[in-house]
mmCIF file of C-alpha atoms in Angstrom:
data_model
loop_
_atom_site.group_PDB
_atom_site.id
_atom_site.type_symbol
_atom_site.label_atom_id
_atom_site.label_comp_id
_atom_site.label_asym_id
_atom_site.label_seq_id
_atom_site.Cartn_x
_atom_site.Cartn_y
_atom_site.Cartn_z
ATOM 1 C CA UNK Z 24 -48.645 184.811 -134.722
ATOM 2 C CA UNK Z 25 -46.839 185.940 -137.864
ATOM 3 C CA UNK Z 26 -46.597 189.619 -138.777
ATOM 4 C CA UNK Z 27 -49.074 190.152 -141.657
ATOM 5 C CA UNK Z 28 -48.214 192.094 -144.823
ATOM 6 C CA UNK Z 29 -50.327 194.730 -146.575
ATOM 7 C CA UNK Z 30 -49.415 195.215 -150.237
ATOM 8 C CA UNK Z 31 -50.600 198.560 -151.609
ATOM 9 C CA UNK Z 32 -49.678 199.913 -155.039
ATOM 10 C CA UNK Z 33 -50.191 203.475 -156.247
ATOM 11 C CA UNK Z 34 -49.349 204.326 -159.842
ATOM 12 C CA UNK Z 35 -49.947 206.908 -162.520
ATOM 13 C CA UNK Z 36 -50.687 205.653 -166.025
ATOM 14 C CA UNK Z 37 -48.009 204.941 -168.625
ATOM 15 C CA UNK Z 38 -50.439 206.289 -171.240
ATOM 16 C CA UNK Z 39 -49.946 210.075 -171.690
ATOM 17 C CA UNK Z 40 -53.598 210.393 -172.734
ATOM 18 C CA UNK Z 41 -54.842 209.290 -169.289
ATOM 19 C CA UNK Z 42 -55.422 212.189 -166.881
ATOM 20 C CA UNK Z 43 -52.920 212.770 -164.083
ATOM 21 C CA UNK Z 44 -54.281 211.668 -160.695
ATOM 22 C CA UNK Z 45 -53.627 214.651 -158.418
ATOM 23 C CA UNK Z 46 -54.709 212.954 -155.187
ATOM 24 C CA UNK Z 47 -52.808 209.688 -155.657
ATOM 25 C CA UNK Z 48 -49.765 210.714 -153.633
ATOM 26 C CA UNK Z 49 -51.969 212.073 -150.833
ATOM 27 C CA UNK Z 50 -53.874 208.782 -150.787
ATOM 28 C CA UNK Z 51 -50.629 206.845 -150.419
ATOM 29 C CA UNK Z 52 -49.472 209.019 -147.522
ATOM 30 C CA UNK Z 53 -52.819 208.716 -145.723
ATOM 31 C CA UNK Z 54 -52.924 204.924 -146.033
ATOM 32 C CA UNK Z 55 -49.252 204.556 -145.077
ATOM 33 C CA UNK Z 56 -49.894 206.654 -141.954
ATOM 34 C CA UNK Z 57 -52.738 204.317 -140.973
ATOM 35 C CA UNK Z 58 -50.604 201.184 -141.153
ATOM 36 C CA UNK Z 59 -47.524 202.764 -139.561
ATOM 37 C CA UNK Z 60 -49.275 203.899 -136.388
ATOM 38 C CA UNK Z 61 -48.313 200.743 -134.504
ATOM 39 C CA UNK Z 62 -44.632 201.443 -135.113
ATOM 40 C CA UNK Z 63 -45.150 205.058 -134.054
ATOM 41 C CA UNK Z 64 -47.257 204.472 -130.931
ATOM 42 C CA UNK Z 65 -46.871 200.806 -129.971
ATOM 43 C CA UNK Z 66 -50.567 200.837 -129.107
ATOM 44 C CA UNK Z 67 -52.328 197.475 -129.162
ATOM 45 C CA UNK Z 68 -55.304 199.280 -130.678
ATOM 46 C CA UNK Z 69 -53.366 199.506 -133.951
ATOM 47 C CA UNK Z 70 -52.613 196.410 -136.017
ATOM 48 C CA UNK Z 71 -48.927 195.608 -136.477
ATOM 49 C CA UNK Z 72 -48.222 194.914 -140.163
ATOM 50 C CA UNK Z 73 -45.404 195.117 -142.671
ATOM 51 C CA UNK Z 74 -46.280 197.864 -145.160
ATOM 52 C CA UNK Z 75 -43.715 197.957 -148.008
ATOM 53 C CA UNK Z 76 -43.338 201.413 -149.569
ATOM 54 C CA UNK Z 77 -45.001 201.253 -152.991
ATOM 55 C CA UNK Z 78 -45.962 204.894 -153.466
ATOM 56 C CA UNK Z 79 -44.885 204.864 -157.097
ATOM 57 C CA UNK Z 80 -44.957 201.282 -158.286
ATOM 58 C CA UNK Z 81 -44.560 199.462 -161.573
ATOM 59 C CA UNK Z 82 -46.283 196.201 -162.460
ATOM 60 C CA UNK Z 83 -43.167 194.082 -161.905
ATOM 61 C CA UNK Z 84 -43.167 194.782 -158.169
ATOM 62 C CA UNK Z 85 -46.274 192.620 -157.723
ATOM 63 C CA UNK Z 86 -44.481 189.437 -158.842
ATOM 64 C CA UNK Z 87 -41.547 190.113 -156.507
ATOM 65 C CA UNK Z 88 -43.777 190.916 -153.544
ATOM 66 C CA UNK Z 89 -45.973 187.836 -153.922
ATOM 67 C CA UNK Z 90 -42.878 185.635 -153.970
ATOM 68 C CA UNK Z 91 -41.383 187.425 -150.959
ATOM 69 C CA UNK Z 92 -44.528 187.605 -148.802
ATOM 70 C CA UNK Z 93 -46.679 184.812 -150.251
ATOM 71 C CA UNK Z 94 -47.970 183.362 -146.976
ATOM 72 C CA UNK Z 95 -48.292 186.626 -145.031
ATOM 73 C CA UNK Z 96 -50.237 188.893 -147.423
ATOM 74 C CA UNK Z 97 -53.635 189.816 -145.944
ATOM 75 C CA UNK Z 98 -54.597 192.797 -148.150
ATOM 76 C CA UNK Z 99 -53.862 193.669 -151.766
ATOM 77 C CA UNK Z 100 -54.671 197.271 -152.693
ATOM 78 C CA UNK Z 101 -54.371 199.141 -155.979
ATOM 79 C CA UNK Z 102 -55.033 202.827 -156.658
ATOM 80 C CA UNK Z 103 -54.735 204.277 -160.132
ATOM 81 C CA UNK Z 104 -56.288 203.987 -163.567
ATOM 82 C CA UNK Z 105 -58.007 200.665 -164.209
ATOM 83 C CA UNK Z 106 -60.648 198.940 -166.269
ATOM 84 C CA UNK Z 107 -62.591 195.726 -166.624
ATOM 85 C CA UNK Z 108 -59.535 193.693 -167.705
ATOM 86 C CA UNK Z 109 -56.488 195.533 -166.393
ATOM 87 C CA UNK Z 110 -54.777 197.685 -163.804
ATOM 88 C CA UNK Z 111 -52.665 200.415 -165.364
ATOM 89 C CA UNK Z 112 -49.173 201.025 -163.965
ATOM 90 C CA UNK Z 113 -46.480 203.545 -164.834
ATOM 91 C CA UNK Z 114 -44.571 201.052 -166.995
ATOM 92 C CA UNK Z 115 -47.326 198.868 -168.474
ATOM 93 C CA UNK Z 116 -50.760 197.397 -167.826
ATOM 94 C CA UNK Z 117 -51.243 194.379 -165.571
ATOM 95 C CA UNK Z 118 -53.744 191.978 -167.096
ATOM 96 C CA UNK Z 119 -56.529 191.002 -164.697
ATOM 97 C CA UNK Z 120 -56.358 187.254 -165.350
ATOM 98 C CA UNK Z 121 -52.660 187.001 -164.565
ATOM 99 C CA UNK Z 122 -53.008 189.231 -161.519
ATOM 100 C CA UNK Z 123 -55.828 187.058 -160.182
ATOM 101 C CA UNK Z 124 -53.630 183.992 -160.610
ATOM 102 C CA UNK Z 125 -50.786 185.609 -158.649
ATOM 103 C CA UNK Z 126 -53.101 186.658 -155.828
ATOM 104 C CA UNK Z 127 -54.458 183.105 -155.724
ATOM 105 C CA UNK Z 128 -50.998 182.024 -154.550
ATOM 106 C CA UNK Z 129 -51.481 183.943 -151.268
ATOM 107 C CA UNK Z 130 -53.449 181.585 -148.980
ATOM 108 C CA UNK Z 131 -54.025 184.133 -146.186
ATOM 109 C CA UNK Z 132 -55.224 186.971 -148.416
ATOM 110 C CA UNK Z 133 -58.408 188.379 -146.866
ATOM 111 C CA UNK Z 134 -59.464 191.137 -149.258
ATOM 112 C CA UNK Z 135 -58.547 192.795 -152.550
ATOM 113 C CA UNK Z 136 -59.294 196.519 -152.887
ATOM 114 C CA UNK Z 137 -59.263 197.815 -156.472
ATOM 115 C CA UNK Z 138 -59.611 201.574 -156.156
ATOM 116 C CA UNK Z 139 -59.840 202.487 -159.828
ATOM 117 C CA UNK Z 140 -62.542 202.963 -162.439
ATOM 118 C CA UNK Z 141 -64.792 200.065 -163.468
ATOM 119 C CA UNK Z 142 -63.040 197.173 -161.684
ATOM 120 C CA UNK Z 143 -66.315 195.311 -161.040
ATOM 121 C CA UNK Z 144 -65.759 192.843 -163.882
ATOM 122 C CA UNK Z 145 -62.532 191.591 -162.290
ATOM 123 C CA UNK Z 146 -64.413 190.113 -159.329
ATOM 124 C CA UNK Z 147 -65.223 186.859 -161.157
ATOM 125 C CA UNK Z 148 -61.568 186.279 -161.993
ATOM 126 C CA UNK Z 149 -60.465 186.928 -158.417
ATOM 127 C CA UNK Z 150 -63.086 184.658 -156.893
ATOM 128 C CA UNK Z 151 -62.140 181.898 -159.334
ATOM 129 C CA UNK Z 152 -58.670 182.011 -157.731
ATOM 130 C CA UNK Z 153 -60.079 181.647 -154.181
ATOM 131 C CA UNK Z 154 -59.915 185.328 -153.238
ATOM 132 C CA UNK Z 155 -62.573 185.709 -150.522
ATOM 133 C CA UNK Z 156 -63.610 189.372 -150.728
ATOM 134 C CA UNK Z 157 -63.194 192.288 -153.129
ATOM 135 C CA UNK Z 158 -63.954 196.002 -152.971
ATOM 136 C CA UNK Z 159 -64.531 197.137 -156.554
ATOM 137 C CA UNK Z 160 -66.255 199.858 -158.564
ATOM 138 C CA UNK Z 161 -68.960 199.683 -161.221
ATOM 139 C CA UNK Z 162 -68.077 202.824 -163.151
ATOM 140 C CA UNK Z 163 -65.977 205.957 -163.025
ATOM 141 C CA UNK Z 164 -64.764 207.269 -159.670
ATOM 142 C CA UNK Z 165 -63.597 210.770 -158.871
ATOM 143 C CA UNK Z 166 -59.904 211.001 -157.984
ATOM 144 C CA UNK Z 167 -60.397 213.019 -154.798
ATOM 145 C CA UNK Z 168 -63.372 210.921 -153.732
ATOM 146 C CA UNK Z 169 -61.394 207.714 -154.237
ATOM 147 C CA UNK Z 170 -58.748 209.079 -151.897
ATOM 148 C CA UNK Z 171 -61.349 209.982 -149.257
ATOM 149 C CA UNK Z 172 -63.051 206.583 -149.408
ATOM 150 C CA UNK Z 173 -59.880 204.498 -149.133
ATOM 151 C CA UNK Z 174 -58.392 206.734 -146.418
ATOM 152 C CA UNK Z 175 -61.487 206.336 -144.253
ATOM 153 C CA UNK Z 176 -61.630 202.590 -144.872
ATOM 154 C CA UNK Z 177 -58.009 202.037 -143.806
ATOM 155 C CA UNK Z 178 -58.265 204.448 -140.865
ATOM 156 C CA UNK Z 179 -60.855 202.015 -139.487
ATOM 157 C CA UNK Z 180 -59.634 198.609 -140.649
ATOM 158 C CA UNK Z 181 -56.061 199.259 -139.454
ATOM 159 C CA UNK Z 182 -57.334 199.202 -135.864
ATOM 160 C CA UNK Z 183 -58.526 196.267 -133.773
ATOM 161 C CA UNK Z 184 -61.885 198.016 -133.246
ATOM 162 C CA UNK Z 185 -63.259 197.221 -136.707
ATOM 163 C CA UNK Z 186 -63.977 194.179 -138.817
ATOM 164 C CA UNK Z 187 -63.612 194.440 -142.611
ATOM 165 C CA UNK Z 188 -67.380 194.776 -142.976
ATOM 166 C CA UNK Z 189 -67.570 197.480 -140.298
ATOM 167 C CA UNK Z 190 -64.687 199.409 -141.866
ATOM 168 C CA UNK Z 191 -66.441 199.372 -145.256
ATOM 169 C CA UNK Z 192 -69.641 200.691 -143.691
ATOM 170 C CA UNK Z 193 -67.633 203.325 -141.817
ATOM 171 C CA UNK Z 194 -66.073 204.593 -145.055
ATOM 172 C CA UNK Z 195 -69.413 204.713 -146.915
ATOM 173 C CA UNK Z 196 -71.223 206.438 -144.041
ATOM 174 C CA UNK Z 197 -68.441 209.020 -143.733
ATOM 175 C CA UNK Z 198 -68.870 209.994 -147.399
ATOM 176 C CA UNK Z 199 -72.666 210.096 -147.000
ATOM 177 C CA UNK Z 200 -72.259 212.313 -143.917
ATOM 178 C CA UNK Z 201 -70.100 214.758 -145.887
ATOM 179 C CA UNK Z 202 -72.594 214.832 -148.761
ATOM 180 C CA UNK Z 203 -70.104 213.306 -151.210
ATOM 181 C CA UNK Z 204 -72.245 210.331 -152.281
ATOM 182 C CA UNK Z 205 -76.034 209.745 -152.330
ATOM 183 C CA UNK Z 206 -77.776 208.956 -149.040
ATOM 184 C CA UNK Z 207 -79.244 205.749 -150.444
ATOM 185 C CA UNK Z 208 -75.806 204.232 -151.129
ATOM 186 C CA UNK Z 209 -75.820 200.657 -149.826
ATOM 187 C CA UNK Z 210 -73.449 199.530 -147.086
ATOM 188 C CA UNK Z 211 -74.503 195.877 -147.345
ATOM 189 C CA UNK Z 212 -72.288 192.999 -148.441
ATOM 190 C CA UNK Z 213 -72.867 191.739 -151.983
ATOM 191 C CA UNK Z 214 -72.816 187.917 -151.965
ATOM 192 C CA UNK Z 215 -71.343 186.662 -155.229
ATOM 193 C CA UNK Z 216 -71.915 183.372 -156.962
ATOM 194 C CA UNK Z 217 -70.037 184.315 -160.110
ATOM 195 C CA UNK Z 218 -70.892 183.580 -163.725
ATOM 196 C CA UNK Z 219 -72.934 186.740 -164.390
ATOM 197 C CA UNK Z 220 -71.552 190.273 -164.158
ATOM 198 C CA UNK Z 221 -73.682 193.397 -163.934
ATOM 199 C CA UNK Z 222 -72.549 195.808 -166.630
ATOM 200 C CA UNK Z 223 -74.609 198.763 -165.368
ATOM 201 C CA UNK Z 224 -72.266 201.643 -164.530
ATOM 202 C CA UNK Z 225 -72.710 203.871 -161.486
ATOM 203 C CA UNK Z 226 -70.447 206.851 -160.855
ATOM 204 C CA UNK Z 227 -68.533 206.975 -157.532
ATOM 205 C CA UNK Z 228 -69.908 203.642 -156.340
ATOM 206 C CA UNK Z 229 -67.935 201.081 -154.328
ATOM 207 C CA UNK Z 230 -69.271 197.635 -153.408
ATOM 208 C CA UNK Z 231 -67.916 195.002 -151.043
ATOM 209 C CA UNK Z 232 -68.285 191.620 -152.744
ATOM 210 C CA UNK Z 233 -67.878 188.428 -150.756
ATOM 211 C CA UNK Z 234 -67.507 184.932 -152.139
ATOM 212 C CA UNK Z 235 -70.355 182.634 -151.178
ATOM 213 C CA UNK Z 236 -69.662 180.958 -147.847
ATOM 214 C CA UNK Z 237 -67.114 183.505 -146.561
ATOM 215 C CA UNK Z 238 -69.331 186.283 -145.164
ATOM 216 C CA UNK Z 239 -68.449 185.360 -141.579
ATOM 217 C CA UNK Z 240 -64.766 186.138 -142.187
ATOM 218 C CA UNK Z 241 -65.634 189.776 -142.884
ATOM 219 C CA UNK Z 242 -67.254 190.025 -139.443
ATOM 220 C CA UNK Z 243 -64.325 188.502 -137.552
ATOM 221 C CA UNK Z 244 -62.533 190.939 -135.205
ATOM 222 C CA UNK Z 245 -59.341 188.884 -135.548
ATOM 223 C CA UNK Z 246 -59.472 188.795 -139.352
ATOM 224 C CA UNK Z 247 -55.848 189.976 -139.661
ATOM 225 C CA UNK Z 248 -54.184 187.339 -137.499
ATOM 226 C CA UNK Z 249 -51.979 184.685 -139.115
ATOM 227 C CA UNK Z 250 -51.022 181.631 -137.066
ATOM 228 C CA UNK Z 251 -48.345 179.081 -137.875
ATOM 229 C CA UNK Z 252 -47.732 178.869 -141.625
ATOM 230 C CA UNK Z 253 -47.700 175.223 -142.676
ATOM 231 C CA UNK Z 254 -45.903 174.456 -145.957
ATOM 232 C CA UNK Z 255 -47.566 172.264 -148.549
ATOM 233 C CA UNK Z 256 -46.082 168.900 -149.517
ATOM 234 C CA UNK Z 257 -44.689 170.486 -152.681
ATOM 235 C CA UNK Z 258 -43.052 173.271 -150.676
ATOM 236 C CA UNK Z 259 -41.461 170.729 -148.337
ATOM 237 C CA UNK Z 260 -40.033 168.797 -151.274
ATOM 238 C CA UNK Z 261 -38.864 171.811 -153.262
ATOM 239 C CA UNK Z 262 -38.309 174.487 -150.609
ATOM 240 C CA UNK Z 263 -35.065 175.577 -148.984
ATOM 241 C CA UNK Z 264 -31.610 175.875 -150.491
ATOM 242 C CA UNK Z 265 -29.610 173.490 -152.681
ATOM 243 C CA UNK Z 266 -28.537 171.267 -149.770
ATOM 244 C CA UNK Z 267 -32.125 170.975 -148.529
ATOM 245 C CA UNK Z 268 -33.140 169.576 -151.904
ATOM 246 C CA UNK Z 269 -30.186 167.185 -151.800
ATOM 247 C CA UNK Z 270 -31.442 165.923 -148.437
ATOM 248 C CA UNK Z 271 -34.911 165.346 -149.896
ATOM 249 C CA UNK Z 272 -33.406 163.317 -152.743
ATOM 250 C CA UNK Z 273 -31.313 161.252 -150.286
ATOM 251 C CA UNK Z 274 -34.270 160.582 -147.974
ATOM 252 C CA UNK Z 275 -36.405 159.553 -150.965
ATOM 253 C CA UNK Z 276 -33.671 157.227 -152.206
ATOM 254 C CA UNK Z 277 -33.339 155.746 -148.710
ATOM 255 C CA UNK Z 278 -37.087 155.090 -148.638
ATOM 256 C CA UNK Z 279 -37.033 153.296 -152.000
ATOM 257 C CA UNK Z 280 -33.957 151.357 -150.962
ATOM 258 C CA UNK Z 281 -35.751 150.213 -147.816
ATOM 259 C CA UNK Z 282 -38.685 148.896 -149.832
ATOM 260 C CA UNK Z 283 -36.295 147.058 -152.152
ATOM 261 C CA UNK Z 284 -34.427 145.490 -149.204
ATOM 262 C CA UNK Z 285 -37.676 144.320 -147.603
ATOM 263 C CA UNK Z 286 -38.842 142.749 -150.861
ATOM 264 C CA UNK Z 287 -35.442 141.100 -151.390
ATOM 265 C CA UNK Z 288 -35.295 139.726 -147.841
ATOM 266 C CA UNK Z 289 -38.842 138.311 -147.829
ATOM 267 C CA UNK Z 290 -39.363 137.071 -151.386
ATOM 268 C CA UNK Z 291 -35.850 136.081 -152.465
ATOM 269 C CA UNK Z 292 -33.913 135.221 -149.296
ATOM 270 C CA UNK Z 293 -36.729 134.371 -146.908
ATOM 271 C CA UNK Z 294 -34.692 136.203 -144.293
ATOM 272 C CA UNK Z 295 -36.569 138.520 -141.972
ATOM 273 C CA UNK Z 296 -33.328 139.977 -140.616
ATOM 274 C CA UNK Z 297 -32.691 141.501 -144.026
ATOM 275 C CA UNK Z 298 -36.304 142.749 -144.089
ATOM 276 C CA UNK Z 299 -35.769 144.460 -140.716
ATOM 277 C CA UNK Z 300 -32.786 146.297 -142.197
ATOM 278 C CA UNK Z 301 -35.075 147.559 -144.937
ATOM 279 C CA UNK Z 302 -37.640 148.646 -142.361
ATOM 280 C CA UNK Z 303 -34.934 150.563 -140.509
ATOM 281 C CA UNK Z 304 -34.011 152.308 -143.751
ATOM 282 C CA UNK Z 305 -37.646 153.396 -144.237
ATOM 283 C CA UNK Z 306 -37.871 154.650 -140.637
ATOM 284 C CA UNK Z 307 -34.706 156.730 -141.049
ATOM 285 C CA UNK Z 308 -36.100 158.144 -144.278
ATOM 286 C CA UNK Z 309 -39.440 159.007 -142.629
ATOM 287 C CA UNK Z 310 -37.662 160.680 -139.702
ATOM 288 C CA UNK Z 311 -35.570 162.695 -142.141
ATOM 289 C CA UNK Z 312 -38.621 163.890 -144.080
ATOM 290 C CA UNK Z 313 -40.436 164.861 -140.857
ATOM 291 C CA UNK Z 314 -37.395 166.842 -139.807
ATOM 292 C CA UNK Z 315 -37.266 168.439 -143.273
ATOM 293 C CA UNK Z 316 -40.895 169.560 -142.865
ATOM 294 C CA UNK Z 317 -40.061 171.057 -139.469
ATOM 295 C CA UNK Z 318 -37.103 172.873 -140.980
ATOM 296 C CA UNK Z 319 -39.122 174.340 -143.867
ATOM 297 C CA UNK Z 320 -41.938 175.264 -141.457
ATOM 298 C CA UNK Z 321 -39.434 177.114 -139.272
ATOM 299 C CA UNK Z 322 -38.164 178.988 -142.362
ATOM 300 C CA UNK Z 323 -41.719 179.983 -143.306
ATOM 301 C CA UNK Z 324 -42.347 181.307 -139.793
ATOM 302 C CA UNK Z 325 -39.371 183.619 -139.376
ATOM 303 C CA UNK Z 326 -41.742 186.407 -138.293
ATOM 304 C CA UNK Z 327 -43.523 184.264 -135.690
ATOM 305 C CA UNK Z 328 -43.663 186.145 -132.399
ATOM 306 C CA UNK Z 329 -45.095 183.407 -130.159
ATOM 307 C CA UNK Z 330 -42.080 181.946 -128.342
ATOM 308 C CA UNK Z 331 -43.941 178.814 -127.167
ATOM 309 C CA UNK Z 332 -44.750 177.887 -130.769
ATOM 310 C CA UNK Z 333 -41.240 178.717 -131.946
ATOM 311 C CA UNK Z 334 -39.861 176.138 -129.480
ATOM 312 C CA UNK Z 335 -42.090 173.459 -130.981
ATOM 313 C CA UNK Z 336 -40.739 174.230 -134.443
ATOM 314 C CA UNK Z 337 -37.081 173.941 -133.484
ATOM 315 C CA UNK Z 338 -35.200 171.046 -134.992
ATOM 316 C CA UNK Z 339 -33.806 168.119 -133.058
#
């Protein structure tokens, strides 16, 4: 399988009127420790992920990271000041609609965790971009409590013992146990069909929303695993370096030339030998495009650790 990537951003506000979040740095350290345990212990109980250091991030890092890790991102996390239409970074605000569009580019993204105030109204936008699950808030959340909730969630979900749903319940029950949130706080999934948003605010309230039809994925013990990454047709045609694109152009031209030769041989010369030459040109073109797909697939799977699959991806 490929090594998955967890993108987590922690940022103070660029607006001097917003209060300073005292527990933000502690939250980053706690979550980083959770995801770095595999590197520290090598234990199969801990999930092996790439966790880029984003302890003090600006909004521009998101664009770069999505491009760099597009196919391997499994979690997107944000901690900081937020609202119904934005996440607030140290340099500027990230608009929710654009962010949802960027996250929609990550086909293996399993969950988005928006650990800021009043992020509930962003769920519709995220689900419209094929995000499958979102942890969001309906109102204001206490800084220290936000740190406790996310730390407990990641302490569980970063191990192979918990599903996403179980980790969410674990985090909620831990806060209930410590008397930090009401005992009647729900740990159930919130199926979401979109269209209508609930504007009622509740302080220190997190909900796990799941897009209709994807509840089973939150109960999968192997939720974090990424198999072979298969490029789309567009990525095959446009991926790679300059010479790869030249090859695509040449193979396409060879295909069109083959069709022209077949038509010329059959309809103008009545000579099937010429038509066979055209057929050969098409076959060479098809072989070249298949090999191009294998090459791009191999590039997309640089982090693949299954040697038997790697052999199948090697070029002729």
